[in-house]
PDB file of C-alpha atoms in Angstrom:
ATOM      1  CA  LYS A 110      -2.393  -5.441  26.877  1.00  0.00           C
ATOM      2  CA  ALA A 111      -0.438  -8.187  28.013  1.00  0.00           C
ATOM      3  CA  GLY A 112       3.168  -7.566  28.696  1.00  0.00           C
ATOM      4  CA  VAL A 113       6.329  -9.647  27.725  1.00  0.00           C
ATOM      5  CA  THR A 114       6.242 -13.109  28.843  1.00  0.00           C
ATOM      6  CA  GLN A 115       9.098 -15.088  29.519  1.00  0.00           C
ATOM      7  CA  THR A 116       8.994 -18.990  30.430  1.00  0.00           C
ATOM      8  CA  PRO A 117      10.251 -20.623  32.349  1.00  0.00           C
ATOM      9  CA  ARG A 118      10.705 -18.425  35.208  1.00  0.00           C
ATOM     10  CA  TYR A 119      13.439 -20.753  36.811  1.00  0.00           C
ATOM     11  CA  LEU A 120      15.573 -23.299  35.599  1.00  0.00           C
ATOM     12  CA  ILE A 121      18.319 -25.681  36.958  1.00  0.00           C
ATOM     13  CA  LYS A 122      20.298 -27.230  34.448  1.00  0.00           C
ATOM     14  CA  THR A 123      23.466 -29.583  34.550  1.00  0.00           C
ATOM     15  CA  ARG A 124      26.562 -28.278  32.928  1.00  0.00           C
ATOM     16  CA  GLY A 125      27.150 -29.634  29.550  1.00  0.00           C
ATOM     17  CA  GLN A 126      23.415 -29.802  29.018  1.00  0.00           C
ATOM     18  CA  GLN A 127      21.287 -27.358  26.550  1.00  0.00           C
ATOM     19  CA  VAL A 128      18.301 -25.193  27.339  1.00  0.00           C
ATOM     20  CA  THR A 129      15.765 -23.388  25.462  1.00  0.00           C
ATOM     21  CA  LEU A 130      13.997 -20.314  26.789  1.00  0.00           C
ATOM     22  CA  SER A 131      10.848 -18.569  25.391  1.00  0.00           C
ATOM     23  CA  CYS A 132       9.880 -15.126  25.167  1.00  0.00           C
ATOM     24  CA  SER A 133       6.416 -13.902  23.738  1.00  0.00           C
ATOM     25  CA  PRO A 134       6.565 -10.140  22.826  1.00  0.00           C
ATOM     26  CA  ILE A 135       3.851  -7.506  23.165  1.00  0.00           C
ATOM     27  CA  SER A 136       1.363  -8.198  20.534  1.00  0.00           C
ATOM     28  CA  GLY A 137       2.121  -5.933  17.622  1.00  0.00           C
ATOM     29  CA  HIS A 138       5.758  -5.641  18.550  1.00  0.00           C
ATOM     30  CA  ARG A 139       8.122  -6.895  15.927  1.00  0.00           C
ATOM     31  CA  SER A 140      11.665  -6.645  17.405  1.00  0.00           C
ATOM     32  CA  VAL A 141      13.049  -8.693  20.341  1.00  0.00           C
ATOM     33  CA  SER A 142      16.168  -8.632  22.184  1.00  0.00           C
ATOM     34  CA  TRP A 143      17.829 -10.929  24.609  1.00  0.00           C
ATOM     35  CA  TYR A 144      20.128  -9.736  27.452  1.00  0.00           C
ATOM     36  CA  GLN A 145      21.868 -11.595  30.058  1.00  0.00           C
ATOM     37  CA  GLN A 146      22.043  -9.981  33.630  1.00  0.00           C
ATOM     38  CA  THR A 147      24.750 -11.054  36.106  1.00  0.00           C
ATOM     39  CA  PRO A 148      25.536  -9.159  39.586  1.00  0.00           C
ATOM     40  CA  GLY A 149      28.105  -6.746  38.871  1.00  0.00           C
ATOM     41  CA  GLN A 150      28.054  -6.953  34.889  1.00  0.00           C
ATOM     42  CA  GLY A 151      24.872  -5.195  34.305  1.00  0.00           C
ATOM     43  CA  LEU A 152      22.913  -6.022  31.029  1.00  0.00           C
ATOM     44  CA  GLN A 153      24.781  -7.871  28.475  1.00  0.00           C
ATOM     45  CA  PHE A 154      23.261  -7.636  24.988  1.00  0.00           C
ATOM     46  CA  LEU A 155      22.820 -11.159  23.178  1.00  0.00           C
ATOM     47  CA  PHE A 156      21.127 -10.430  20.171  1.00  0.00           C
ATOM     48  CA  GLU A 157      18.280  -9.071  18.494  1.00  0.00           C
ATOM     49  CA  TYR A 158      15.365 -10.162  16.105  1.00  0.00           C
ATOM     50  CA  PHE A 159      13.463  -8.031  14.117  1.00  0.00           C
ATOM     51  CA  SER A 160      10.944  -9.752  11.470  1.00  0.00           C
ATOM     52  CA  GLU A 161      12.460 -13.138  12.144  1.00  0.00           C
ATOM     53  CA  THR A 162      15.967 -11.675  11.056  1.00  0.00           C
ATOM     54  CA  GLN A 163      18.790 -11.019  13.466  1.00  0.00           C
ATOM     55  CA  ARG A 164      19.588  -7.606  13.148  1.00  0.00           C
ATOM     56  CA  ASN A 165      22.370  -7.076  15.810  1.00  0.00           C
ATOM     57  CA  LYS A 166      24.255  -9.645  17.854  1.00  0.00           C
ATOM     58  CA  GLY A 167      26.436  -8.987  20.759  1.00  0.00           C
ATOM     59  CA  ASN A 168      29.903 -10.544  21.841  1.00  0.00           C
ATOM     60  CA  PHE A 169      28.844 -14.113  23.021  1.00  0.00           C
ATOM     61  CA  PRO A 170      29.928 -17.378  21.823  1.00  0.00           C
ATOM     62  CA  GLY A 171      28.311 -19.512  19.543  1.00  0.00           C
ATOM     63  CA  ARG A 172      26.824 -21.708  21.943  1.00  0.00           C
ATOM     64  CA  PHE A 173      24.261 -18.648  22.236  1.00  0.00           C
ATOM     65  CA  SER A 174      21.485 -18.766  19.657  1.00  0.00           C
ATOM     66  CA  GLY A 175      18.163 -17.472  19.146  1.00  0.00           C
ATOM     67  CA  ARG A 176      15.408 -17.237  16.467  1.00  0.00           C
ATOM     68  CA  GLN A 177      12.229 -15.487  15.974  1.00  0.00           C
ATOM     69  CA  PHE A 178       9.238 -17.043  14.507  1.00  0.00           C
ATOM     70  CA  SER A 179       6.263 -15.692  12.454  1.00  0.00           C
ATOM     71  CA  ASN A 180       4.212 -14.424  14.976  1.00  0.00           C
ATOM     72  CA  SER A 181       7.119 -12.510  16.746  1.00  0.00           C
ATOM     73  CA  ARG A 182       7.840 -15.164  19.339  1.00  0.00           C
ATOM     74  CA  SER A 183      11.391 -15.828  20.125  1.00  0.00           C
ATOM     75  CA  GLU A 184      13.305 -18.611  21.775  1.00  0.00           C
ATOM     76  CA  MET A 185      16.949 -18.492  22.903  1.00  0.00           C
ATOM     77  CA  ASN A 186      18.981 -21.668  22.937  1.00  0.00           C
ATOM     78  CA  VAL A 187      22.366 -22.083  25.000  1.00  0.00           C
ATOM     79  CA  SER A 188      24.094 -25.360  24.275  1.00  0.00           C
ATOM     80  CA  THR A 189      26.885 -27.041  26.268  1.00  0.00           C
ATOM     81  CA  LEU A 190      26.153 -25.266  29.363  1.00  0.00           C
ATOM     82  CA  GLU A 191      28.889 -23.860  31.517  1.00  0.00           C
ATOM     83  CA  LEU A 192      28.622 -22.863  35.248  1.00  0.00           C
ATOM     84  CA  GLY A 193      29.420 -19.199  34.197  1.00  0.00           C
ATOM     85  CA  ASP A 194      25.895 -19.057  32.139  1.00  0.00           C
ATOM     86  CA  SER A 195      24.187 -19.134  35.410  1.00  0.00           C
ATOM     87  CA  ALA A 196      22.305 -15.731  35.190  1.00  0.00           C
ATOM     88  CA  LEU A 197      19.081 -14.061  34.545  1.00  0.00           C
ATOM     89  CA  TYR A 198      18.064 -13.724  30.938  1.00  0.00           C
ATOM     90  CA  LEU A 199      15.893 -10.974  30.209  1.00  0.00           C
ATOM     91  CA  CYS A 200      13.743 -10.463  26.731  1.00  0.00           C
ATOM     92  CA  ALA A 201      12.623  -7.234  25.538  1.00  0.00           C
ATOM     93  CA  SER A 202      10.389  -6.275  22.689  1.00  0.00           C
ATOM     94  CA  SER A 203       9.592  -3.232  21.057  1.00  0.00           C
ATOM     95  CA  LEU A 204       7.815  -1.800  17.849  1.00  0.00           C
ATOM     96  CA  GLY A 205      11.378  -1.707  16.169  1.00  0.00           C
ATOM     97  CA  SER A 206      10.643  -0.011  13.280  1.00  0.00           C
ATOM     98  CA  THR A 207      12.617   3.028  14.071  1.00  0.00           C
ATOM     99  CA  ALA A 208      15.767   3.482  16.363  1.00  0.00           C
ATOM    100  CA  GLY A 209      15.188   5.102  19.872  1.00  0.00           C
ATOM    101  CA  GLY A 210      12.134   3.302  20.975  1.00  0.00           C
ATOM    102  CA  PRO A 211      11.114   2.193  24.295  1.00  0.00           C
ATOM    103  CA  LEU A 212      12.102  -1.548  25.179  1.00  0.00           C
ATOM    104  CA  HIS A 213       9.371  -3.769  27.219  1.00  0.00           C
ATOM    105  CA  PHE A 214      11.131  -6.218  29.268  1.00  0.00           C
ATOM    106  CA  GLY A 215       9.701  -9.297  30.665  1.00  0.00           C
ATOM    107  CA  ASN A 216      10.527 -10.437  34.208  1.00  0.00           C
ATOM    108  CA  GLY A 217      13.334 -12.780  33.045  1.00  0.00           C
ATOM    109  CA  THR A 218      14.157 -16.404  33.265  1.00  0.00           C
ATOM    110  CA  ARG A 219      16.653 -17.200  36.315  1.00  0.00           C
ATOM    111  CA  LEU A 220      18.796 -19.930  34.778  1.00  0.00           C
ATOM    112  CA  THR A 221      21.116 -21.656  37.436  1.00  0.00           C
ATOM    113  CA  VAL A 222      23.896 -24.406  36.090  1.00  0.00           C
ATOM    114  CA  THR A 223      25.424 -26.450  38.509  1.00  0.00           C
TER     115      THR A 223
ATOM    116  CA  GLN B  23      33.843   4.617  21.610  1.00  0.00           C
ATOM    117  CA  GLN B  24      30.701   2.526  21.986  1.00  0.00           C
ATOM    118  CA  GLN B  25      30.940   2.584  25.959  1.00  0.00           C
ATOM    119  CA  VAL B  26      28.303   4.277  28.196  1.00  0.00           C
ATOM    120  CA  LYS B  27      30.097   4.931  31.489  1.00  0.00           C
ATOM    121  CA  GLN B  28      27.654   5.138  34.660  1.00  0.00           C
ATOM    122  CA  SER B  29      28.501   6.410  38.058  1.00  0.00           C
ATOM    123  CA  PRO B  30      28.497   5.776  41.243  1.00  0.00           C
ATOM    124  CA  GLN B  31      27.703   2.013  41.350  1.00  0.00           C
ATOM    125  CA  SER B  32      25.603   2.226  44.316  1.00  0.00           C
ATOM    126  CA  LEU B  33      24.086   5.163  46.159  1.00  0.00           C
ATOM    127  CA  ILE B  34      22.531   5.886  49.482  1.00  0.00           C
ATOM    128  CA  VAL B  35      20.194   8.931  50.020  1.00  0.00           C
ATOM    129  CA  GLN B  36      18.042   9.919  52.831  1.00  0.00           C
ATOM    130  CA  LYS B  37      14.170  10.285  52.230  1.00  0.00           C
ATOM    131  CA  GLY B  38      13.373  13.246  51.207  1.00  0.00           C
ATOM    132  CA  GLY B  39      16.900  14.013  49.642  1.00  0.00           C
ATOM    133  CA  ILE B  40      18.277  14.365  45.828  1.00  0.00           C
ATOM    134  CA  SER B  41      19.522  11.082  44.208  1.00  0.00           C
ATOM    135  CA  ILE B  42      22.023  11.812  41.127  1.00  0.00           C
ATOM    136  CA  ILE B  43      23.298   9.475  38.850  1.00  0.00           C
ATOM    137  CA  ASN B  44      25.679  10.248  36.089  1.00  0.00           C
ATOM    138  CA  CYS B  45      26.813   9.002  32.684  1.00  0.00           C
ATOM    139  CA  ALA B  46      29.077   9.831  29.784  1.00  0.00           C
ATOM    140  CA  TYR B  47      29.669   8.630  26.397  1.00  0.00           C
ATOM    141  CA  GLU B  48      32.111   8.865  23.692  1.00  0.00           C
ATOM    142  CA  ASN B  49      30.080   8.276  20.365  1.00  0.00           C
ATOM    143  CA  THR B  50      28.745  11.875  18.983  1.00  0.00           C
ATOM    144  CA  ALA B  51      26.178   9.962  16.755  1.00  0.00           C
ATOM    145  CA  PHE B  52      24.410   8.594  19.860  1.00  0.00           C
ATOM    146  CA  ASP B  53      20.797  10.793  19.761  1.00  0.00           C
ATOM    147  CA  TYR B  54      18.472   8.697  22.307  1.00  0.00           C
ATOM    148  CA  PHE B  55      19.280   8.740  25.909  1.00  0.00           C
ATOM    149  CA  PRO B  56      16.690   6.668  28.137  1.00  0.00           C
ATOM    150  CA  TRP B  57      16.719   5.440  31.881  1.00  0.00           C
ATOM    151  CA  TYR B  58      15.626   2.343  32.863  1.00  0.00           C
ATOM    152  CA  GLN B  59      14.575   1.363  36.395  1.00  0.00           C
ATOM    153  CA  GLN B  60      14.481  -2.287  37.814  1.00  0.00           C
ATOM    154  CA  PHE B  61      13.327  -3.569  40.934  1.00  0.00           C
ATOM    155  CA  PRO B  62      14.152  -6.906  42.285  1.00  0.00           C
ATOM    156  CA  GLY B  63      12.701  -9.802  40.632  1.00  0.00           C
ATOM    157  CA  LYS B  64      11.594  -7.674  37.706  1.00  0.00           C
ATOM    158  CA  GLY B  65      12.768  -6.711  34.280  1.00  0.00           C
ATOM    159  CA  PRO B  66      13.661  -3.045  33.516  1.00  0.00           C
ATOM    160  CA  ALA B  67      11.077  -0.504  32.608  1.00  0.00           C
ATOM    161  CA  LEU B  68      11.401   2.570  30.613  1.00  0.00           C
ATOM    162  CA  LEU B  69      11.460   5.668  33.317  1.00  0.00           C
ATOM    163  CA  ILE B  70      12.353   8.659  31.188  1.00  0.00           C
ATOM    164  CA  ALA B  71      14.429   9.119  27.932  1.00  0.00           C
ATOM    165  CA  ILE B  72      15.682  12.362  26.220  1.00  0.00           C
ATOM    166  CA  ARG B  73      16.894  13.480  23.107  1.00  0.00           C
ATOM    167  CA  PRO B  74      19.829  15.938  22.403  1.00  0.00           C
ATOM    168  CA  ASP B  75      17.680  18.880  21.121  1.00  0.00           C
ATOM    169  CA  VAL B  76      16.862  19.486  24.520  1.00  0.00           C
ATOM    170  CA  SER B  77      18.904  20.114  27.714  1.00  0.00           C
ATOM    171  CA  GLU B  78      16.418  18.869  30.237  1.00  0.00           C
ATOM    172  CA  LYS B  79      13.599  16.763  30.542  1.00  0.00           C
ATOM    173  CA  LYS B  80      11.175  16.238  33.741  1.00  0.00           C
ATOM    174  CA  GLU B  81       8.522  14.058  34.501  1.00  0.00           C
ATOM    175  CA  GLY B  82       7.264  14.385  37.992  1.00  0.00           C
ATOM    176  CA  ARG B  83      10.040  13.988  40.439  1.00  0.00           C
ATOM    177  CA  PHE B  84      12.299  12.535  37.530  1.00  0.00           C
ATOM    178  CA  THR B  85      14.679  14.801  35.727  1.00  0.00           C
ATOM    179  CA  ILE B  86      17.238  14.305  32.781  1.00  0.00           C
ATOM    180  CA  SER B  87      19.739  16.730  32.354  1.00  0.00           C
ATOM    181  CA  PHE B  88      21.658  16.769  29.341  1.00  0.00           C
ATOM    182  CA  ASN B  89      25.025  18.288  28.397  1.00  0.00           C
ATOM    183  CA  LYS B  90      25.811  17.671  24.731  1.00  0.00           C
ATOM    184  CA  SER B  91      29.398  19.458  24.834  1.00  0.00           C
ATOM    185  CA  ALA B  92      30.385  17.501  27.661  1.00  0.00           C
ATOM    186  CA  LYS B  93      28.832  14.480  26.342  1.00  0.00           C
ATOM    187  CA  GLN B  94      27.094  13.627  29.779  1.00  0.00           C
ATOM    188  CA  PHE B  95      23.656  13.057  31.164  1.00  0.00           C
ATOM    189  CA  SER B  96      22.277  12.609  34.474  1.00  0.00           C
ATOM    190  CA  LEU B  97      19.158  11.386  36.269  1.00  0.00           C
ATOM    191  CA  HIS B  98      17.983  13.503  39.206  1.00  0.00           C
ATOM    192  CA  ILE B  99      15.390  12.222  41.635  1.00  0.00           C
ATOM    193  CA  MET B 100      13.961  15.108  43.722  1.00  0.00           C
ATOM    194  CA  ASP B 101      12.422  14.267  47.042  1.00  0.00           C
ATOM    195  CA  SER B 102      13.615  10.820  46.969  1.00  0.00           C
ATOM    196  CA  GLN B 103      11.234   7.999  48.462  1.00  0.00           C
ATOM    197  CA  PRO B 104      12.126   4.523  49.743  1.00  0.00           C
ATOM    198  CA  GLY B 105       9.736   3.205  46.840  1.00  0.00           C
ATOM    199  CA  ASP B 106      12.723   4.459  44.436  1.00  0.00           C
ATOM    200  CA  SER B 107      15.043   2.037  45.896  1.00  0.00           C
ATOM    201  CA  ALA B 108      15.900   0.166  42.791  1.00  0.00           C
ATOM    202  CA  THR B 109      18.854  -0.375  40.197  1.00  0.00           C
ATOM    203  CA  TYR B 110      18.726   2.472  37.580  1.00  0.00           C
ATOM    204  CA  PHE B 111      20.432   1.862  34.303  1.00  0.00           C
ATOM    205  CA  CYS B 112      21.283   4.840  31.526  1.00  0.00           C
ATOM    206  CA  ALA B 113      21.538   3.952  27.756  1.00  0.00           C
ATOM    207  CA  ALA B 114      22.294   5.537  24.780  1.00  0.00           C
ATOM    208  CA  SER B 115      21.834   4.522  20.879  1.00  0.00           C
ATOM    209  CA  GLY B 116      22.439   6.373  17.808  1.00  0.00           C
ATOM    210  CA  GLY B 117      22.662   6.698  14.034  1.00  0.00           C
ATOM    211  CA  ARG B 118      20.180   6.245  11.354  1.00  0.00           C
ATOM    212  CA  SER B 119      20.890   2.388  11.447  1.00  0.00           C
ATOM    213  CA  ASN B 120      21.768   1.627  14.714  1.00  0.00           C
ATOM    214  CA  TYR B 121      18.739   0.188  16.871  1.00  0.00           C
ATOM    215  CA  GLN B 122      21.141  -1.224  19.729  1.00  0.00           C
ATOM    216  CA  LEU B 123      20.999   0.004  23.020  1.00  0.00           C
ATOM    217  CA  ILE B 124      24.535   0.641  24.633  1.00  0.00           C
ATOM    218  CA  TRP B 125      23.996   0.061  28.427  1.00  0.00           C
ATOM    219  CA  GLY B 126      25.680   1.664  31.543  1.00  0.00           C
ATOM    220  CA  ALA B 127      26.701  -0.624  34.233  1.00  0.00           C
ATOM    221  CA  GLY B 128      23.738   0.272  36.605  1.00  0.00           C
ATOM    222  CA  THR B 129      23.830   2.168  39.684  1.00  0.00           C
ATOM    223  CA  LYS B 130      21.984   0.458  43.021  1.00  0.00           C
ATOM    224  CA  LEU B 131      20.069   3.111  44.806  1.00  0.00           C
ATOM    225  CA  ILE B 132      19.139   2.773  48.306  1.00  0.00           C
ATOM    226  CA  ILE B 133      16.512   5.551  50.152  1.00  0.00           C
ATOM    227  CA  LYS B 134      16.665   5.372  53.674  1.00  0.00           C
ATOM    228  CA  PRO B 135      13.986   6.103  55.442  1.00  0.00           C
TER     229      PRO B 135
END
């Protein structure tokens, strides 16, 4: 079974631009979560989608948005990029039908904002 | 009340020693406590998880100890190996309708050969 695939792996953008990151979950997984990881800040939860609906949302500004398609693939968009948005963005998928199931992470997209 | 506090932030252990990482939580509704392991350049991967109906769970060299009354749980790595060098995250979730994991800040573990 293929794992979680995130594209692109690396991205360099300029402050003020916008960016879209993509995540393909494991086949059959209906939940996709997004996390921001920065040195010293651990894993910061952005949002979670289940069956195309946002089920949970973290404490990030409205510049961060996401969506999920009918095939469970998900995209995350960050508009008006700031230097502080430089981070590793991780996507995780799970069956999502019950609480307390394992998350399967991709290897992330490394975003650098200059 | 939603926080999970993880300590230490970093840990250096000699090869063959025991590595111990601790986490504490406040929300008594939490009923799922996983540990994730992350190697550089990779996403975290589930290592081991426990539910509060047991006080200990062991998988190979990795053991979770759970103390419900103290609202604490810990990861013990026996006979630590250089290949165990990674960042470890504890997490918790709970409540019948709460699917979101609350994460600890992570512990960078270095095993010295």
